[in-house]
Short mmCIF file of C-alpha atoms in Angstrom, two decimals:
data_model
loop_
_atom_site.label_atom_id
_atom_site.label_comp_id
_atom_site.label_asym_id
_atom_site.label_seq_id
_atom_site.Cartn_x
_atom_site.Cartn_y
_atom_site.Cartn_z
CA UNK A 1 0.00 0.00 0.00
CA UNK A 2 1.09 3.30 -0.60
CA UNK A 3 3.08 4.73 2.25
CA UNK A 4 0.82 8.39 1.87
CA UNK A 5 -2.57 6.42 2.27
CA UNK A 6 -1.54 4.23 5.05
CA UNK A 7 0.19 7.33 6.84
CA UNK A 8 -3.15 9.18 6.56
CA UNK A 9 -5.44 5.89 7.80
CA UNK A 10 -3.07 5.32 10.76
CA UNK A 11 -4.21 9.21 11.64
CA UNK A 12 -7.45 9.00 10.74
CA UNK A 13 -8.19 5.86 12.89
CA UNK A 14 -7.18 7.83 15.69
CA UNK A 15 -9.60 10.77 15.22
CA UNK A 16 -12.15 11.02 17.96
CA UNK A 17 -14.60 13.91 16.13
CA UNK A 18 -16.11 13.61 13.00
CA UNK A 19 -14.62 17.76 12.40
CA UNK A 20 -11.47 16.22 13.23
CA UNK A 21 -11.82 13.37 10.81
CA UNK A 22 -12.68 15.87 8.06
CA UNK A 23 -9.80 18.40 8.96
CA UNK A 24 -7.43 15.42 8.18
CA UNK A 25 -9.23 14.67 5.27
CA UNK A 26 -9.33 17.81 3.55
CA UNK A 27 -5.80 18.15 4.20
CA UNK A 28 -4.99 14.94 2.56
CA UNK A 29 -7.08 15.41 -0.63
CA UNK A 30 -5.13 19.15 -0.78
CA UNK A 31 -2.10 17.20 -0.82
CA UNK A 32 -3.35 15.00 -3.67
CA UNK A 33 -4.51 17.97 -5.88
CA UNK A 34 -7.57 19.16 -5.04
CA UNK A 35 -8.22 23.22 -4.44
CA UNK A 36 -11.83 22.77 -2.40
CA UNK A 37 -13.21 18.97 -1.31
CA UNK A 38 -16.97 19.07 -0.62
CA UNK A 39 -18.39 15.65 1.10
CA UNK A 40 -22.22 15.09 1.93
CA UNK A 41 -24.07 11.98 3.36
CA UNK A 42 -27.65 11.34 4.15
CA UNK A 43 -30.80 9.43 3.24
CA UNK A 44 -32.55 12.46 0.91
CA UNK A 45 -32.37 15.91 0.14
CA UNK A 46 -33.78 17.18 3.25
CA UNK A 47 -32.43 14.59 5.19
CA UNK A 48 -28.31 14.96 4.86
CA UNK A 49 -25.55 16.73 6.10
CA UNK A 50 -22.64 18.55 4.08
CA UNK A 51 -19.01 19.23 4.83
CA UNK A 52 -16.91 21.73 2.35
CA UNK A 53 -13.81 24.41 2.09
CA UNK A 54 -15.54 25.71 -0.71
CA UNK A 55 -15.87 29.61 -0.11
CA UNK A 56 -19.12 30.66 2.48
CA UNK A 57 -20.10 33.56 0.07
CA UNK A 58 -20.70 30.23 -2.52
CA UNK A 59 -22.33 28.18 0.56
CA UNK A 60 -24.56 31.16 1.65
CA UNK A 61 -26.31 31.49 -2.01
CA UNK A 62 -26.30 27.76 -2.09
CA UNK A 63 -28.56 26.96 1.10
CA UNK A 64 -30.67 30.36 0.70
CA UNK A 65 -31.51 29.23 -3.45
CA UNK A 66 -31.61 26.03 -2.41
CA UNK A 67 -29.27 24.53 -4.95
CA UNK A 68 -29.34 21.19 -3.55
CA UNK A 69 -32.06 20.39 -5.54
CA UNK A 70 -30.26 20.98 -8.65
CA UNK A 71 -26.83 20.09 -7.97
CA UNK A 72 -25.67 17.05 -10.50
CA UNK A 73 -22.99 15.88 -8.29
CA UNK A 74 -25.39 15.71 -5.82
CA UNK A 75 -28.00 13.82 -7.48
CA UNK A 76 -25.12 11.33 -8.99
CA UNK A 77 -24.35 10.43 -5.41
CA UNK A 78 -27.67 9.11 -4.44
CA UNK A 79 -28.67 7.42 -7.83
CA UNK A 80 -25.44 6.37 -9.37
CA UNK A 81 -22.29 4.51 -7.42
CA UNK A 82 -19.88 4.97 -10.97
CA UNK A 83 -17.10 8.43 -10.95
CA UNK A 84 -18.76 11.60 -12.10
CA UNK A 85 -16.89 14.26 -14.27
CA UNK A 86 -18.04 17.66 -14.33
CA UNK A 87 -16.04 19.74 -17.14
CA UNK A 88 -16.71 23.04 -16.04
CA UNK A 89 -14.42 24.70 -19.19
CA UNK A 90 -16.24 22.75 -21.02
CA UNK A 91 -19.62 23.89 -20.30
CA UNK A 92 -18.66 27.54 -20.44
CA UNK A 93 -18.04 27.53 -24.01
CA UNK A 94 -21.36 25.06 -25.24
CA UNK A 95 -24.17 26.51 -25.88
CA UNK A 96 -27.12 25.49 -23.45
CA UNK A 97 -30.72 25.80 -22.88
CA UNK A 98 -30.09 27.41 -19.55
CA UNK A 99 -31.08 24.12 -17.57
CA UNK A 100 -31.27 24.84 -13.19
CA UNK A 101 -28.74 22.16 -13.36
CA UNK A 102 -26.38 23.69 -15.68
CA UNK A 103 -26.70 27.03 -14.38
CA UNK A 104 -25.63 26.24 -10.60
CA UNK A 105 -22.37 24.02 -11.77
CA UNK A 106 -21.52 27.68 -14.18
CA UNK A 107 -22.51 29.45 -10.59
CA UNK A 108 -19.59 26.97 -9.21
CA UNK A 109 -17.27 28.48 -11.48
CA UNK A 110 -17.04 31.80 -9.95
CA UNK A 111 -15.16 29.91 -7.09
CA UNK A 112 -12.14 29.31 -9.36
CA UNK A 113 -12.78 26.14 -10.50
CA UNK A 114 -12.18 24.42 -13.84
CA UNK A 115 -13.20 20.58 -13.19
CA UNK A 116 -14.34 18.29 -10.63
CA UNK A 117 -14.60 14.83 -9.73
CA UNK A 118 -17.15 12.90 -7.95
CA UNK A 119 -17.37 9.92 -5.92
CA UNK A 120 -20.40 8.16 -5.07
CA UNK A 121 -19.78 6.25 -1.56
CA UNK A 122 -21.74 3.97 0.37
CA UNK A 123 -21.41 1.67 3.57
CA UNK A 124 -22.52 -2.17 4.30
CA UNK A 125 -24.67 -0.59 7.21
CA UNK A 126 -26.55 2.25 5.69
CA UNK A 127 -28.35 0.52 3.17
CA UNK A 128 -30.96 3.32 2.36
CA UNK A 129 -28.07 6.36 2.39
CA UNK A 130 -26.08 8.01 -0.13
CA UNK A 131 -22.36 9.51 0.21
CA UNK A 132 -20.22 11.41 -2.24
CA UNK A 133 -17.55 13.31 -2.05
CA UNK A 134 -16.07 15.77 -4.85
CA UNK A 135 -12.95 17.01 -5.34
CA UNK A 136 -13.16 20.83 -7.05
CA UNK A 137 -9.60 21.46 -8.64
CA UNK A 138 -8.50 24.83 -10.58
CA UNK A 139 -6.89 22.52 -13.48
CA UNK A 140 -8.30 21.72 -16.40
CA UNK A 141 -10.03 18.59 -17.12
CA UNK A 142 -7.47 16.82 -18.94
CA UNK A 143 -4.66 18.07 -16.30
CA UNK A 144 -7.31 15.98 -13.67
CA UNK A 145 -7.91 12.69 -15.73
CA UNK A 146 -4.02 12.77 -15.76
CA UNK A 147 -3.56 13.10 -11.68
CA UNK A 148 -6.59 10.49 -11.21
CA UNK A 149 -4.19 7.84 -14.07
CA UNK A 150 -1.70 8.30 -11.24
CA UNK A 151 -3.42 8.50 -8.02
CA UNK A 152 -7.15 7.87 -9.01
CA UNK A 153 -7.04 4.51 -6.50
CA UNK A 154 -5.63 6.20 -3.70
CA UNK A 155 -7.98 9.19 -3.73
CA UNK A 156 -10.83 6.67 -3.65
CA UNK A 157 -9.73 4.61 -1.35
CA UNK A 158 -9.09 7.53 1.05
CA UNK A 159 -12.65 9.09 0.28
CA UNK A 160 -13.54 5.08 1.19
CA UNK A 161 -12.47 4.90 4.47
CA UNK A 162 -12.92 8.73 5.39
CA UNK A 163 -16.97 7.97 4.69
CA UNK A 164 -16.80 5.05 7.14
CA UNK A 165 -14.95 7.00 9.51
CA UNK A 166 -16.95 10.28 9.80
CA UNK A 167 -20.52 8.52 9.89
CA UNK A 168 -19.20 6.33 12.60
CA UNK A 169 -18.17 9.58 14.50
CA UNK A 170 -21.07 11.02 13.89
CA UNK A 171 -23.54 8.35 15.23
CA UNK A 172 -21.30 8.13 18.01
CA UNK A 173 -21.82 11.36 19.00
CA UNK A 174 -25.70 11.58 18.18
CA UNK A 175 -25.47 8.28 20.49
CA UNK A 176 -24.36 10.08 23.21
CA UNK A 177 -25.91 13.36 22.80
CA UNK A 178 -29.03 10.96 23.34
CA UNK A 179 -28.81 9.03 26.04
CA UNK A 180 -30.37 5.43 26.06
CA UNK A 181 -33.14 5.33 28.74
CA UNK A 182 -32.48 2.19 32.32
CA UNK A 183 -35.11 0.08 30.02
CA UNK A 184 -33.50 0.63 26.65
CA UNK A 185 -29.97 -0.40 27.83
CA UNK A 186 -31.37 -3.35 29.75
CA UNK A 187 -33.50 -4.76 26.36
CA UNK A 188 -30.46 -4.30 24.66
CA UNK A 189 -28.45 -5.81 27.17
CA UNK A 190 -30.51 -9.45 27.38
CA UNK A 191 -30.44 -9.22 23.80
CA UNK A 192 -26.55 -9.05 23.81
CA UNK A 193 -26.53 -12.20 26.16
CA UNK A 194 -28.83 -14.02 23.18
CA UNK A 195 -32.36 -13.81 24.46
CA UNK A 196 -34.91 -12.60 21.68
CA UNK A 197 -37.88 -10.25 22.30
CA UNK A 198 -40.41 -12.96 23.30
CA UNK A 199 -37.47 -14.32 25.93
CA UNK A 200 -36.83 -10.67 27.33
CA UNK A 201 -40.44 -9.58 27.65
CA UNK A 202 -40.56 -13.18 29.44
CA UNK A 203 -37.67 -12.03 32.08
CA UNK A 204 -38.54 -8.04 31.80
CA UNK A 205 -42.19 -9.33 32.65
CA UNK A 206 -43.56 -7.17 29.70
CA UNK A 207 -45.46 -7.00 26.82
CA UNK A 208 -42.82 -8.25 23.61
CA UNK A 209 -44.40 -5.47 21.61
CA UNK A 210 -43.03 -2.92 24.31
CA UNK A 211 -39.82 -5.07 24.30
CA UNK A 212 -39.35 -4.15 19.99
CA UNK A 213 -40.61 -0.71 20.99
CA UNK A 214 -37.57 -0.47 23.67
CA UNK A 215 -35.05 -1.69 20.89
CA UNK A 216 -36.49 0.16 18.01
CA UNK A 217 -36.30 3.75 20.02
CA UNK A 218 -32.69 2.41 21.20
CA UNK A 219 -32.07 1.94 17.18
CA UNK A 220 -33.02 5.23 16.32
CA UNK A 221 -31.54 6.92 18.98
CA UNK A 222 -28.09 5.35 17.83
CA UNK A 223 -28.78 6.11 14.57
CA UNK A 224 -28.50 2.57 13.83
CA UNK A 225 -29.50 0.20 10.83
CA UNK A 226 -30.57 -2.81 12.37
CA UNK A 227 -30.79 -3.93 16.43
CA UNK A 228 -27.53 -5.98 15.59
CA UNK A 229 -25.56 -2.31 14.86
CA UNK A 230 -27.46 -0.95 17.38
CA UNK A 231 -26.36 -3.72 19.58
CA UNK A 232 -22.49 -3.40 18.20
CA UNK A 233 -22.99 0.50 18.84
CA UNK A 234 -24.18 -0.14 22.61
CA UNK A 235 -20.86 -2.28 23.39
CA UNK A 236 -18.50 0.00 21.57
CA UNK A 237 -19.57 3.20 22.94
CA UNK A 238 -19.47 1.02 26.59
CA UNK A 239 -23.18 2.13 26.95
CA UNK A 240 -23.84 -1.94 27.92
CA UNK A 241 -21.25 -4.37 29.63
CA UNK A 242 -22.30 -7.98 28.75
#
């Protein structure tokens, strides 16, 4: 493996904020060419969080016009999992019918940039979200498809494992920023010594239905998947002791 990547997953491992994970992150895609690095992740448009350098002047007109809902790379991310080009030379000198699409990657522009490249990312866990993240360079398109012939895997296996590693952070700290309540913890605790719901609402002396209510609100709260993450998160975060 490439000494850069496994220099910059040694340090990302050891993160302990999702800002933190990013700030590493941002400086390693700098390092591999890219002038601004935007990354968002959610379920759907009103439903996702967004991380960026890109200027605030560019992220203030973005949120108040709402250009999420016409931003290609965007879209890509949550439809598409194959690399997305965006030639932004290109599409300054065609001659378009002045599509909402078009006109917010020519709004891009302003910021200095020539061409970007998007990654569509996803993880095991999350089956119903979308990732992405897009590295915005000042070179030409042809200078880019040159730096991703040489470094291409790299940069995708570092937008990879940064994905995995910010979401984790994240639901870690929406985990804890929402504390499990004494009959959440102990649902999910039975269930980590292998008792299902009929077994715990046997031992809890309650109704099973409350028992899936206990482990579904313990789910959400987690921001987990299924009530096996959920379960995984509990013991990691040290939340339950089996």
């Amino acid at each position: 493996m490439d000494n850069r990547l496994t220099d910059f997953l040694s340090r990302l491992n050891a993160a302990t904020t999702a800002d933190e994970a990013w700030e590493m992150t941002v400086a390693f895609m700098e390092q591999m060419g890219a002038t601004s690095l935007v990354y968002a992740a959610g379920e759907k448009l009103d439903d996702y969080s967004m991380y960026t350098t890109t200027p605030d002047w560019w992220m203030e007109r973005y949120t108040e016009k709402q250009y999420a809902f016409h931003d290609k790379q965007l879209h890509h991310c949550m439809n598409y999992l194959n690399t997305s080009f965006l030639d932004l030379g290109s599409l300054k000198a065609q001659t378009f019918d002045g599509s909402a699409e078009d006109k917010v990657s020519l709004e891009f522009s302003e910021t200095g940039i020539a061409s970007v490249v998007t990654l569509p990312l996803r993880l095991p866990w999350a089956d119903r979200s979308f990732g992405g993240m897009s590295l915005a360079c000042d070179m030409s398109m042809p200078e880019l498809q040159m730096l991703l012939s040489e470094n291409g895997q790299i940069i995708h296996l570092a937008a990879m494992y940064s994905h995995s590693i910010i979401q984790t952070l994240l639901r870690n700290e929406q985990a804890q920023a929402a504390p499990l309540s004494a009959r959440e913890k102990e649902c999910l605790l039975w269930l980590a010594r292998g008792l299902n719901s009929e077994r715990i609402a046997d031992r809890l002396n309650i109704a099973r239905i409350t028992v899936d209510t206990h482990i579904g609100s313990a789910k959400r709260k987690l921001g987990a998947a299924t009530r096996e993450h959920a379960l995984a998160m509990a013991i990691q975060l040290g939340i339950i002791a089996p």
